[in-house]
CSV table of C-alpha atoms and ligand atoms in Angstrom, one decimal:
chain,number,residue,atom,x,y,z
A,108,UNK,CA,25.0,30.8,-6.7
A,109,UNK,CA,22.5,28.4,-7.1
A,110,UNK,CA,22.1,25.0,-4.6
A,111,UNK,CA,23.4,21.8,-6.3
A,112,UNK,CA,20.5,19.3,-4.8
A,113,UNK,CA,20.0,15.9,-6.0
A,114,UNK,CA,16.0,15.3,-7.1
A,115,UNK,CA,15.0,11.8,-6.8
A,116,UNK,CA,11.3,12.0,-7.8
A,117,UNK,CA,10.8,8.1,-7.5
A,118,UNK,CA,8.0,6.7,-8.8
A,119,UNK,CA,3.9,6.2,-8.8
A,120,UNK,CA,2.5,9.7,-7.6
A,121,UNK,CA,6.4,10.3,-7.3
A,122,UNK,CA,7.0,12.5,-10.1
A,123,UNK,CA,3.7,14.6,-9.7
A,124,UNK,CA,4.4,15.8,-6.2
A,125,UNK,CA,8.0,16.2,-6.8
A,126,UNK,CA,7.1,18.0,-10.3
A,127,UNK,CA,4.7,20.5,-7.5
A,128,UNK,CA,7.2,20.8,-5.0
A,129,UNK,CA,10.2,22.1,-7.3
A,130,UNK,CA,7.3,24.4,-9.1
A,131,UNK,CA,7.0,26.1,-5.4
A,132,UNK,CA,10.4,26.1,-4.7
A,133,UNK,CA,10.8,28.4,-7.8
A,134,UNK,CA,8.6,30.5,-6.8
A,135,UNK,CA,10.1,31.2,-4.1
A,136,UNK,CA,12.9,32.3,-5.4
A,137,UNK,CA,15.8,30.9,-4.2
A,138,UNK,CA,18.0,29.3,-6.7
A,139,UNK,CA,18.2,25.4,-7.0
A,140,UNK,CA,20.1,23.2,-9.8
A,141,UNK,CA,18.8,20.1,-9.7
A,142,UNK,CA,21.0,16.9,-10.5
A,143,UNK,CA,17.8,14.7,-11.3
A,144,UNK,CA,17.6,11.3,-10.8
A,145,UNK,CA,15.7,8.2,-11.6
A,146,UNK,CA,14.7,5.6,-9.2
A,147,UNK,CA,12.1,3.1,-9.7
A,148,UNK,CA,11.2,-0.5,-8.5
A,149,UNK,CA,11.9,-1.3,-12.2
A,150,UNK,CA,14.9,0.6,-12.3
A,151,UNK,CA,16.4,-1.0,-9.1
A,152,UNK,CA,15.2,-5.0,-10.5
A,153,UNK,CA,17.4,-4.2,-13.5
A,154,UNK,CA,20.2,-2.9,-11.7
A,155,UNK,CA,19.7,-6.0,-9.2
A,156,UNK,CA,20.4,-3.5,-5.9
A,157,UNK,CA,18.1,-1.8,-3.8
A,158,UNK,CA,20.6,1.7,-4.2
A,159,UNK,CA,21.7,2.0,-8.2
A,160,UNK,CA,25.3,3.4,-7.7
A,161,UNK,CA,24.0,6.5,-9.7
A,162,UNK,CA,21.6,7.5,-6.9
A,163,UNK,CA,24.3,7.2,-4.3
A,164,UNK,CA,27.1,8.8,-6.4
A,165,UNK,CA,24.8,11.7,-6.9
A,166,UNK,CA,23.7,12.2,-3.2
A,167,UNK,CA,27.3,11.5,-1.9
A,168,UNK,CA,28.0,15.0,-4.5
A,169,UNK,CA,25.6,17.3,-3.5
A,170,UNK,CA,25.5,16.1,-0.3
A,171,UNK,CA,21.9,17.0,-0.2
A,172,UNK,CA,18.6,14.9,-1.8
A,173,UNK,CA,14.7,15.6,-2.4
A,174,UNK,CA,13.0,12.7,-2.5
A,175,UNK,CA,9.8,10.7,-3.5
A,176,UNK,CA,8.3,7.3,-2.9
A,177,UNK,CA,9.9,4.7,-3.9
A,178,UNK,CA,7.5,1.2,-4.6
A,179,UNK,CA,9.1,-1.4,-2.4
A,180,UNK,CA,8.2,-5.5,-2.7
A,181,UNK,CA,6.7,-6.8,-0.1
A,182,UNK,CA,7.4,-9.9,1.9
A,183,UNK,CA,10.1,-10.9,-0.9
A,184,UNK,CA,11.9,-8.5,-3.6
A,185,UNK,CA,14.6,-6.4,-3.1
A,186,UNK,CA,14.9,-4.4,0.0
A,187,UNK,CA,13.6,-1.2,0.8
A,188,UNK,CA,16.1,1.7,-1.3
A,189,UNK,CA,15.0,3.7,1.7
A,190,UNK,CA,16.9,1.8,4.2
A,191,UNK,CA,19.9,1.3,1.8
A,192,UNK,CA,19.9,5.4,1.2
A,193,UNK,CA,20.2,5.6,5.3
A,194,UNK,CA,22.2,3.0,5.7
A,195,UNK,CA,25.0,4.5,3.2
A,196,UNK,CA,24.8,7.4,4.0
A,197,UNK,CA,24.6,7.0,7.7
A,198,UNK,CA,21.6,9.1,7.9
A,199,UNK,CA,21.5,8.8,11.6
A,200,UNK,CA,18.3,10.6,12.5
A,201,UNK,CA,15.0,11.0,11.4
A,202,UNK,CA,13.0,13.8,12.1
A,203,UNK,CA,9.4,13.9,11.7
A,204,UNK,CA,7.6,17.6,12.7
A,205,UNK,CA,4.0,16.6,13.3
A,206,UNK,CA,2.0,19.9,13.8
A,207,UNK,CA,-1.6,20.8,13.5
A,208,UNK,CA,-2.4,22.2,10.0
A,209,UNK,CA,-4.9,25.1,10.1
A,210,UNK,CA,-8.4,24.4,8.6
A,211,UNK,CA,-7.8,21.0,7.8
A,212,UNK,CA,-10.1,18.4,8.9
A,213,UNK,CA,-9.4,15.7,11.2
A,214,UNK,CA,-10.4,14.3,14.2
A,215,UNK,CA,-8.2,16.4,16.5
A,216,UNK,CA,-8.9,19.8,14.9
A,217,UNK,CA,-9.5,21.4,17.9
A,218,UNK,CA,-6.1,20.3,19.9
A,219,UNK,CA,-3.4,22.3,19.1
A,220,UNK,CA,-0.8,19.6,18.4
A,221,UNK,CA,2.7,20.8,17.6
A,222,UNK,CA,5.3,18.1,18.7
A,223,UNK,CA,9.2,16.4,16.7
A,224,UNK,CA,9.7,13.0,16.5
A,225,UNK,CA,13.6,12.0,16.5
A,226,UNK,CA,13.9,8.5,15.1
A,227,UNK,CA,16.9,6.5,15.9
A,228,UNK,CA,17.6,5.5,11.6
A,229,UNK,CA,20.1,2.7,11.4
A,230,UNK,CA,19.9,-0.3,13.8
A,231,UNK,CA,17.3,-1.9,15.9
A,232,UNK,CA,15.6,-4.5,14.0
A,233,UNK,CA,16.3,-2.5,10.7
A,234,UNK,CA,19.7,-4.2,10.7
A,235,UNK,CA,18.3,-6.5,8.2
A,236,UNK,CA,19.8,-9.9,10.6
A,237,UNK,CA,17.1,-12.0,9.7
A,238,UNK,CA,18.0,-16.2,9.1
A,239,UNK,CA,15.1,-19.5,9.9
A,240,UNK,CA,17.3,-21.4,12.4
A,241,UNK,CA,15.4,-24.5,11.4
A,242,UNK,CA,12.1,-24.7,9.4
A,243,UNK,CA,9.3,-22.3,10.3
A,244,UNK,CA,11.5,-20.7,13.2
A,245,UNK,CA,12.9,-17.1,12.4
A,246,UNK,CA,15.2,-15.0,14.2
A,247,UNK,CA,15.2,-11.4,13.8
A,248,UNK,CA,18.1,-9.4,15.3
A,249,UNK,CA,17.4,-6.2,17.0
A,250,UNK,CA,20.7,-4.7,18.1
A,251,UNK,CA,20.8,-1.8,20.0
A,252,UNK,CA,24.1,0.1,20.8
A,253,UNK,CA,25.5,2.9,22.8
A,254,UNK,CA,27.6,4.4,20.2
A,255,UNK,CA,23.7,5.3,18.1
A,256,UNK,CA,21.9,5.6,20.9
A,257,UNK,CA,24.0,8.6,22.4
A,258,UNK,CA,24.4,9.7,18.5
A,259,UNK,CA,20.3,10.1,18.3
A,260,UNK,CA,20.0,11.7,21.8
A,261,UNK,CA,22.8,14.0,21.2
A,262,UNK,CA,20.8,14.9,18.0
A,263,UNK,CA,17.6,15.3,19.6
A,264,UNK,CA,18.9,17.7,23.5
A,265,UNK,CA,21.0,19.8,20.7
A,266,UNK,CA,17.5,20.4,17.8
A,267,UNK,CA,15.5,21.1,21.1
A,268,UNK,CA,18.3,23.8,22.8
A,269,UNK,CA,18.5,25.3,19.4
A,270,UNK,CA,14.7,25.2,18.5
A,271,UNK,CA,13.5,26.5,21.9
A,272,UNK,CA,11.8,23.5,22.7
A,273,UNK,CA,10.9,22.8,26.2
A,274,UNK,CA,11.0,18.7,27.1
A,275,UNK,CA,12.0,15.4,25.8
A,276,UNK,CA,9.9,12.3,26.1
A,277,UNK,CA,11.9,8.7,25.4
A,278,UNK,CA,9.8,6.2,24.6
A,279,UNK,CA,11.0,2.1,25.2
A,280,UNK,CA,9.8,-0.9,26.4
A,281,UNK,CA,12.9,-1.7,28.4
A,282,UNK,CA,10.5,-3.2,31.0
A,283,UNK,CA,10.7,-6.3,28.8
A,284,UNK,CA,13.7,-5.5,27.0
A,285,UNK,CA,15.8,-4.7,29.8
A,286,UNK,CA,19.4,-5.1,27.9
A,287,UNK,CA,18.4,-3.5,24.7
A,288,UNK,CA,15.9,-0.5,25.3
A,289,UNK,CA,17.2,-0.8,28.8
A,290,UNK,CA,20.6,0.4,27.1
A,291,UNK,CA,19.0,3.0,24.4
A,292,UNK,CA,17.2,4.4,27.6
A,293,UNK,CA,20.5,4.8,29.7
A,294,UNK,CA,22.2,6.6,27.0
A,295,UNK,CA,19.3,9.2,26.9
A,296,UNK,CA,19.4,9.8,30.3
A,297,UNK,CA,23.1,10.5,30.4
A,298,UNK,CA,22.7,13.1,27.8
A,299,UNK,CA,19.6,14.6,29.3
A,300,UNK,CA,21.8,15.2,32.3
A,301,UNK,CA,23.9,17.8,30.0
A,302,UNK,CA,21.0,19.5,29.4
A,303,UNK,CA,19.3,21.3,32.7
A,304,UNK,CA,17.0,23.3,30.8
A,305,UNK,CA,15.2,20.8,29.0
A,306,UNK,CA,12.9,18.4,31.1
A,307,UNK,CA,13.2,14.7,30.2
A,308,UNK,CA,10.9,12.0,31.1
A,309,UNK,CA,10.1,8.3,29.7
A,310,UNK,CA,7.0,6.3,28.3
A,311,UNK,CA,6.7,3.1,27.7
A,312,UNK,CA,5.6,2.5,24.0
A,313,UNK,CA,2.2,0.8,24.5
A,314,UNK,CA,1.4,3.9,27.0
A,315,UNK,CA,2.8,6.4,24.8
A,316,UNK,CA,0.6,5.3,22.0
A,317,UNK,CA,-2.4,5.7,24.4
A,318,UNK,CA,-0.8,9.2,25.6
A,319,UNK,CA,-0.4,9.8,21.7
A,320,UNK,CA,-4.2,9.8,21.2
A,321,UNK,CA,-5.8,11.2,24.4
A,322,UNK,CA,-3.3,14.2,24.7
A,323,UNK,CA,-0.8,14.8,22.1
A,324,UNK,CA,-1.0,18.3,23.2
A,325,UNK,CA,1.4,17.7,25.9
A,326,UNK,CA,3.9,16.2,23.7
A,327,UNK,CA,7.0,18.1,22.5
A,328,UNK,CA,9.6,16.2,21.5
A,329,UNK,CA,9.8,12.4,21.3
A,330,UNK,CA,13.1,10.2,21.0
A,331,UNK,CA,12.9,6.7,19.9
A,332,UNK,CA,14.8,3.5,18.9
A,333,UNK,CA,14.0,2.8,15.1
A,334,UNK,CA,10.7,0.5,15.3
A,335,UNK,CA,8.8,2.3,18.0
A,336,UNK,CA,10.2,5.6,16.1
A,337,UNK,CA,8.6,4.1,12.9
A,338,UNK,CA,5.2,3.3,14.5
A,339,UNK,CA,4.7,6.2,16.6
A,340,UNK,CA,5.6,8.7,13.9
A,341,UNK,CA,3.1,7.2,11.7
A,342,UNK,CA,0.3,7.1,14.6
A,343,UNK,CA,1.5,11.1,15.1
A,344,UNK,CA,1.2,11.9,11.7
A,345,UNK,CA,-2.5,10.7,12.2
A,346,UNK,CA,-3.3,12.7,14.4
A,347,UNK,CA,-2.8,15.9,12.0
A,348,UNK,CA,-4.2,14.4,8.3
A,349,UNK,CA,-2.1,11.6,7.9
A,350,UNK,CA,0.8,10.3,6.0
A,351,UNK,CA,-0.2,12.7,2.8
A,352,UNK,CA,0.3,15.7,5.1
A,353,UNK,CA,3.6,15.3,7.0
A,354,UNK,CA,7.3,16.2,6.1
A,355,UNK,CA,10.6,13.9,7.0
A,356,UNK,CA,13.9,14.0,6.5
A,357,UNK,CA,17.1,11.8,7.3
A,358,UNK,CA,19.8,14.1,8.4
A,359,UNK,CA,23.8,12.0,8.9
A,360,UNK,CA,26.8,14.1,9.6
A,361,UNK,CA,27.8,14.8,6.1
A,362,UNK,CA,24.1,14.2,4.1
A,363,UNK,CA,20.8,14.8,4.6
A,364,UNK,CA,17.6,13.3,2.5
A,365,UNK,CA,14.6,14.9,2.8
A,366,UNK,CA,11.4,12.6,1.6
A,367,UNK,CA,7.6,12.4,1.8
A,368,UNK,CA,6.4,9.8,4.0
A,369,UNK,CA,3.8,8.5,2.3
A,370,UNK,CA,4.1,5.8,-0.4
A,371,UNK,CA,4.1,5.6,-4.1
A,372,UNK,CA,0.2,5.1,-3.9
A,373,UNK,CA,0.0,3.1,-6.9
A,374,UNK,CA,-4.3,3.3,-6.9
A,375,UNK,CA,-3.8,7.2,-7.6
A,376,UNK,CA,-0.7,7.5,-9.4
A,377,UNK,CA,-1.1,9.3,-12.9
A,378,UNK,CA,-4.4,10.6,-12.3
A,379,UNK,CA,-2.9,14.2,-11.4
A,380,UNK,CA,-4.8,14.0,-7.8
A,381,UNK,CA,-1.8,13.4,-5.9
A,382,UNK,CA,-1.5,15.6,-2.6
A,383,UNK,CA,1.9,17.1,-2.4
A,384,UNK,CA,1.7,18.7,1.0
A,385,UNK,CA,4.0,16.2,2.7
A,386,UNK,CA,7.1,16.5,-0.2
A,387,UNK,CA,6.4,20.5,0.2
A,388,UNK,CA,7.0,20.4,3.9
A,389,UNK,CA,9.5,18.3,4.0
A,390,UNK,CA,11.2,21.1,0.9
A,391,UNK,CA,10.2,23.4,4.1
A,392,UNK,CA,12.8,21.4,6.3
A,393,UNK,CA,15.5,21.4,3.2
A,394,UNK,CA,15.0,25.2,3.1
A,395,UNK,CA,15.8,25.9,6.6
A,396,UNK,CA,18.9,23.2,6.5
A,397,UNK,CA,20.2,25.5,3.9
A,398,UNK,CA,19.9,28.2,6.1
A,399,UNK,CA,17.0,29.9,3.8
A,400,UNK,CA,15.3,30.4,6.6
A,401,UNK,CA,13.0,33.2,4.9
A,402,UNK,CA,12.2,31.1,2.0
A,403,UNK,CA,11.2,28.3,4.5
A,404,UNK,CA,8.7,30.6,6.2
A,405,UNK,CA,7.2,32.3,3.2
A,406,UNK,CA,6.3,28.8,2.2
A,407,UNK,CA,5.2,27.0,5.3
A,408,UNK,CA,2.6,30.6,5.7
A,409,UNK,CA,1.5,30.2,2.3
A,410,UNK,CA,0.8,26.7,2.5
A,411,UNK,CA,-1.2,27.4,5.9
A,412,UNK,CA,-2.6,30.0,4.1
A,413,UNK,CA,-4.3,27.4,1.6
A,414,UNK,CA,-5.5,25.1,4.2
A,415,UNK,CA,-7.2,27.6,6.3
A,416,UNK,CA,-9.5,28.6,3.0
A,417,UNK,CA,-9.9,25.1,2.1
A,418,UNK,CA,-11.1,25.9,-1.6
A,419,UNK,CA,-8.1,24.0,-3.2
A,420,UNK,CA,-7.4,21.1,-1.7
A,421,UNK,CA,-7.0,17.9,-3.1
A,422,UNK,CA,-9.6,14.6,-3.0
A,423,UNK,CA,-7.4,12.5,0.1
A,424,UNK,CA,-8.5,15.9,2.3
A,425,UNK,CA,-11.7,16.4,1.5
A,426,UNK,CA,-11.3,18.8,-1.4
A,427,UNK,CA,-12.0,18.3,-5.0
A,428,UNK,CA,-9.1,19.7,-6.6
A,429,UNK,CA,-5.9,18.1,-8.4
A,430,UNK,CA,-1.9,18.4,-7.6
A,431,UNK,CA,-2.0,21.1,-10.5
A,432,UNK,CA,-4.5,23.6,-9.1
A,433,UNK,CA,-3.4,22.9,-5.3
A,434,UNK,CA,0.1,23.8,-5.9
A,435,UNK,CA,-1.4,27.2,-8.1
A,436,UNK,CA,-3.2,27.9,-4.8
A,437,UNK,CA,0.2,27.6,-3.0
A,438,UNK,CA,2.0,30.0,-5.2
A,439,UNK,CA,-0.7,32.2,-5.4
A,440,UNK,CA,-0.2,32.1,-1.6
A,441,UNK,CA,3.2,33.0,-1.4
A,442,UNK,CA,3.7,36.9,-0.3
B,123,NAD,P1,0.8,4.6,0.3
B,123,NAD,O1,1.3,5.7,1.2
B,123,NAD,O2,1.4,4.6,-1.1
B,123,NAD,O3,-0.8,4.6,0.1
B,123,NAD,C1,-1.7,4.5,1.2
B,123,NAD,C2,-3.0,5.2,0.8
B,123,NAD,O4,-2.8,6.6,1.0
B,123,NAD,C3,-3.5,5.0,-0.6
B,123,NAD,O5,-4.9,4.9,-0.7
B,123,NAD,C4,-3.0,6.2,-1.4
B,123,NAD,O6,-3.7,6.6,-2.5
B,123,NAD,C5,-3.0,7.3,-0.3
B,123,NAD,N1,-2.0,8.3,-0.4
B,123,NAD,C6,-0.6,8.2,-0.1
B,123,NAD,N2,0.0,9.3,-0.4
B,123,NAD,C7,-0.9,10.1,-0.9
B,123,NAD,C8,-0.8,11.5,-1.4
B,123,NAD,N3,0.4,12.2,-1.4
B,123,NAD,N4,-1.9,12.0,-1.9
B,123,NAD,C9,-3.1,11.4,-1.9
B,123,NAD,N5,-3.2,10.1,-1.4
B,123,NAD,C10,-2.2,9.5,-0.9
B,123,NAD,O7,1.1,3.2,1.0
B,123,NAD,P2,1.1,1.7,0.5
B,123,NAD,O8,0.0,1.5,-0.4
B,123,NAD,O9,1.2,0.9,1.7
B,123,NAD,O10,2.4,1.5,-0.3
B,123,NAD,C11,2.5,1.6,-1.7
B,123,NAD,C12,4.0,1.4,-2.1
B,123,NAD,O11,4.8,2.5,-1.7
B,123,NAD,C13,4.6,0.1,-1.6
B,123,NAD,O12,5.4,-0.5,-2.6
B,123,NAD,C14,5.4,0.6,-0.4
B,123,NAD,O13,6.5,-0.3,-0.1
B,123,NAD,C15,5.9,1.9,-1.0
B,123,NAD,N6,6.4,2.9,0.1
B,123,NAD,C16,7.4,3.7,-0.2
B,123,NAD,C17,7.8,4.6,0.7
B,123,NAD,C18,8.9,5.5,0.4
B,123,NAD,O14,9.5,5.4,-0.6
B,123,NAD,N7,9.3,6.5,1.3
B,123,NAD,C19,7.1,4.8,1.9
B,123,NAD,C20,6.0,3.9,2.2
B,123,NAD,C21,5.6,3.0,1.2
């Protein structure tokens, strides 16, 4: 029986790593029917809402959704669709793996870096309460609350007993905010206490970012309200290559969206350069959700596999190749 899995390729590069990403996932053989799905900025000012009920009707059905970058307005426009899709769908947690990729480049080659970021997805200053309470003052809201807070930590203890990982670092700033993160941070602590085998600590955010840099080694797992999470993951992810080079996905209780970081880099899109590494890692994470765990591996070797001989990669790592001959490489690859 083949997986019902909604494909939202999105738009810019969009289409050309999702176009990669579902050629790999052929070829590794497990069976997939995909319930495409269009989503552009266009599409969305049309339809006059950030999340066209077709997009949410189809991921509500198969209950599971690959997606690309979606071009968001800045300062003005409609909202982000990505915080509409997580917001629906109550896709509580982000998780970000940020691991060393063999071969590749960067300025921490040599440190073995291998850490999950768990993002608290649904509240903080996300909430979207913003209002001027009189001319050229503006009040954002950040609300914090026990029910997500325990939600996320719950999520992050039970990934780390499962997953064999050894220690949990929460990151806040509850030295300032002493109600808010003050709160987020007592809720991790009364989960770490179910959890004997896993050592907890805590960082404040501005350390942690230094921490971040100097030794990300040490770092296993990190826990975070939704800003800091949002930051840190991106500061993580360049550590390892950077955005074009990371996998995510947004995992609720009943739905899970798994989506490339990166954005719909307008300045490359339709010039078949696009890197899809990130959208193929985060198919890595969607394989192992489905419990193909084989598949998963095959894929996440072979993609190793074309980092460590470097001869395919694409222009944003150094290479000279395009999406087309990267994601050959990449099947090639596959044993
Ligand atoms: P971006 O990630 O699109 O691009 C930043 C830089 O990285 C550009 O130079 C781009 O060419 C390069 N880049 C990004 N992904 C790449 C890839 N896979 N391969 C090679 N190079 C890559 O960020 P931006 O320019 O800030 O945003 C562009 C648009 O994307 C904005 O409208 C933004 O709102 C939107 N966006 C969407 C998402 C999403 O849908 N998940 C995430 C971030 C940004």
């Amino acid at each position: 029986m083949a997986y019902k899995i909604t494909l939202i390729p999105g738009d810019g590069i969009g289409p050309e790593v999702a176009d990669a990403t579902v050629r790999v996932l052929e070829a590794t053989g497990v069976a997939i029917d995909w319930e495409k799905v269009e989503l552009s900025a266009s599409i969305i000012e049309k339809s006059g809402t950030s999340l066209p009920p077709h997009v949410l009707e189809s991921i509500e059905r198969t209950g599971i959704a690959l997606k690309g970058p979606v071009t968001t307005p800045i300062a003005g426009g409609f909202k982000s669709v990505n915080v509409a899709i997580r917001k629906q769908l109550d896709l509580f947690a982000n998780v970000r793996p940020v691991f060393t990729l063999p071969g590749l480049k960067t300025r921490f080659q040599d440190v073995n870096i291998d850490m999950v970021i768990f993002r608290e997805n649904t509240e903080d200053l996300y909430s979207g309460l913003e209002h001027e309470v009189v001319k050229d003052v503006v009040e954002s809201l950040k609300i914090i609350t026990r029910y997500a807070s325990i939600r996320i930590a719950r999520y992050a203890f039970e990934y780390s007993r499962k997953n064999g990982r050894r220690k949990i670092t929460a990151v806040h700033k509850a030295n300032i905010m002493k109600l808010s993160d003050g709160l987020f941070i007592r809720c991790c602590r009364e989960i770490a206490t179910e959890y004997p085998e896993i050592a907890y600590n805590e960082l404040i955010v501005d350390n942690a970012s230094m921490q971040l840099v100097m030794r990300p080694e040490t770092f296993d797992v990190l826990l975070l309200p939704n800003l800091y999470g949002d930051i840190v993951s991106d500061l993580a992810a360049g550590l390892v290559g950077g955005l074009g080079v990371v996998p995510g996905a947004n995992m609720g209780e009943n739905h899970a969206v798994f989506e490339a970081v990166h954005g719909s880099a307008p300045d490359i899109a339709g010039h078949g350069v696009a890197n899809p590494t990130a959208l193929m890692s985060s198919s890595i994470l969607m394989l192992r959700h489905l419990g193909e765990g084989a598949a998963a591996d095959r894929l996440q070797k072979s993609l190793a596999k074309t980092f460590r001989e470097g001869s395919h990669l694409t222009r944003d790592l150094g290479g000279s190749c395009g999406t087309n001959e990267f994601t050959d490489a990449v099947i090639h690859n596959l044993a």
